[in-house]
């Protein structure tokens, strides 16, 4: 009957059920048997239910649900209308059949049925015609019923389709509604969130309002304060204007003062330069004076050749220092003049061999730049050489020797006693002066750097006195001339020093080194030269001035001669080396004084090393230390003669006849 299962009417849907009920009710009514079984009252109730259902069909529950959407439900109404006539149609044929039956009964004599008004009449068994007509009537009834059933089915199908479309529509509406609901839920959540935010904001607002009130109070007080400050400000402004005025004036003054300072600095620098020149001139004047003529000029003995110029070379000065006697007494053969601090006389009493003539006294008079008696302190001596130390800072090479026999006081003069402040020698005092002076010169823009070295020359061999390594690994040394004509020693310790203490530590180290050597060789220090060198480098960056110099302090080997019979082996070698180097020192100084073209510096290690400090731009000071003991007379005379040559003094002897 149906094209597919899909086309079959659905019986499960609510509205269809309502219709089905309608149909069932109609069938119940039409069916004679159930009708007979039911009471009239029940039938009425059933009818009224059908009517109610019909009404309900008109307004089904779904339609009621849709009521808020307010859309008319036409389909349902139409279906219901279509059902109603079908009942009429179904009934009409029944009636007509009954009528027909009636007609037939008239002709075919049907058997009356007791107690039954609506059923077909009973026929006689022979009344086949009647039975056939009854059957026809029934068939007709069935046909009519079929038709009406068809009609009703179509109506129902229409209603079903309508219902289905309505259901689809409702489903759409439902999903729409669900979407809306979702949206609404979202909106509600948003609303809740917004309301909670609102609450928070309200709380904040209240807080802010509270703060605002506090701020208002503060503002009021600030305004009052502001007024006060404004008043103060205007007072300050006027003060500031006054201060600015005075600042401008001060700046003007400052500028003019800066100009003055620059001028004064220039003057100071020029003054410093002039002072250096004058200092130098003064020293040269001090050194270049006429020597007293000698009444007796014997050939000098010892290390010194004859000078061709009878005048001093200008930059060499000689100081004589007489050591005090060990017992504190006075020596009788060394005479010092109370009026002349430059003279010293050696007096020798010669007894008459014949006894007929009176004893004669032979005097050897010498004159030096200064003669210091046995009472002279280290400080007094240093005062004289401090000018030279200043020259070293001014950029002159300065060399200071101590010459004399062993025990005459050379080491005492040069180093002194480090423990006794009064007995400190020339080296610590010179170093102290240098570091004190550099501090002052720093104010004028000078920056100094110092390098110290300490070397010993023994038997024409060099030995580093600042060496701290293993004795077995002591390096060999050679004197080299650098490109800047500066003499340097290979493998020697050159220590950068920045303070007096550092230098004194190095002097101590040198003494330790010397005493170590001394234990292996008896009295070695008296037979070696020790050379302390301090290289000074000064820079005045502001004025683009530089100065380089070397301060050289030399404790020479003992100048005493030994009898040839005493000098054998190692001693002979030592004596030859000492004589050689001291003689060469004399030769070099003479050559410099004579302005000879060739100065034999290279003939000994000492002169070669001191080359830069002896000639040219250098200032030399020689101490001649003499021992006061009478048994040292010969050596003293020898030393004084040597020193006189250096000092460019004519050697003379004064003789005073004792009558
Ligand atoms: P040198 O080095 O010439 O061999 P020293 O300097 O060692 O001689 O002096 C020998 C001794 O004489 C040392 O004990 C030293 O202290 C002492 N002496 C030297 N000169 C003086 C002096 N001017 N005043 C006091 N003592 C001195
Ligand atoms: Mg000595």
PDB file of C-alpha atoms in Angstrom, residues 49 105 578:
ATOM      1  CA  UNK A  49     -14.289  12.615  25.051  1.00  0.00           C
ATOM      2  CA  UNK A 105     -37.123  -6.660   4.243  1.00  0.00           C
ATOM      3  CA  UNK A 578     142.122  48.160  41.686  1.00  0.00           C
TER       4      UNK A 578
END
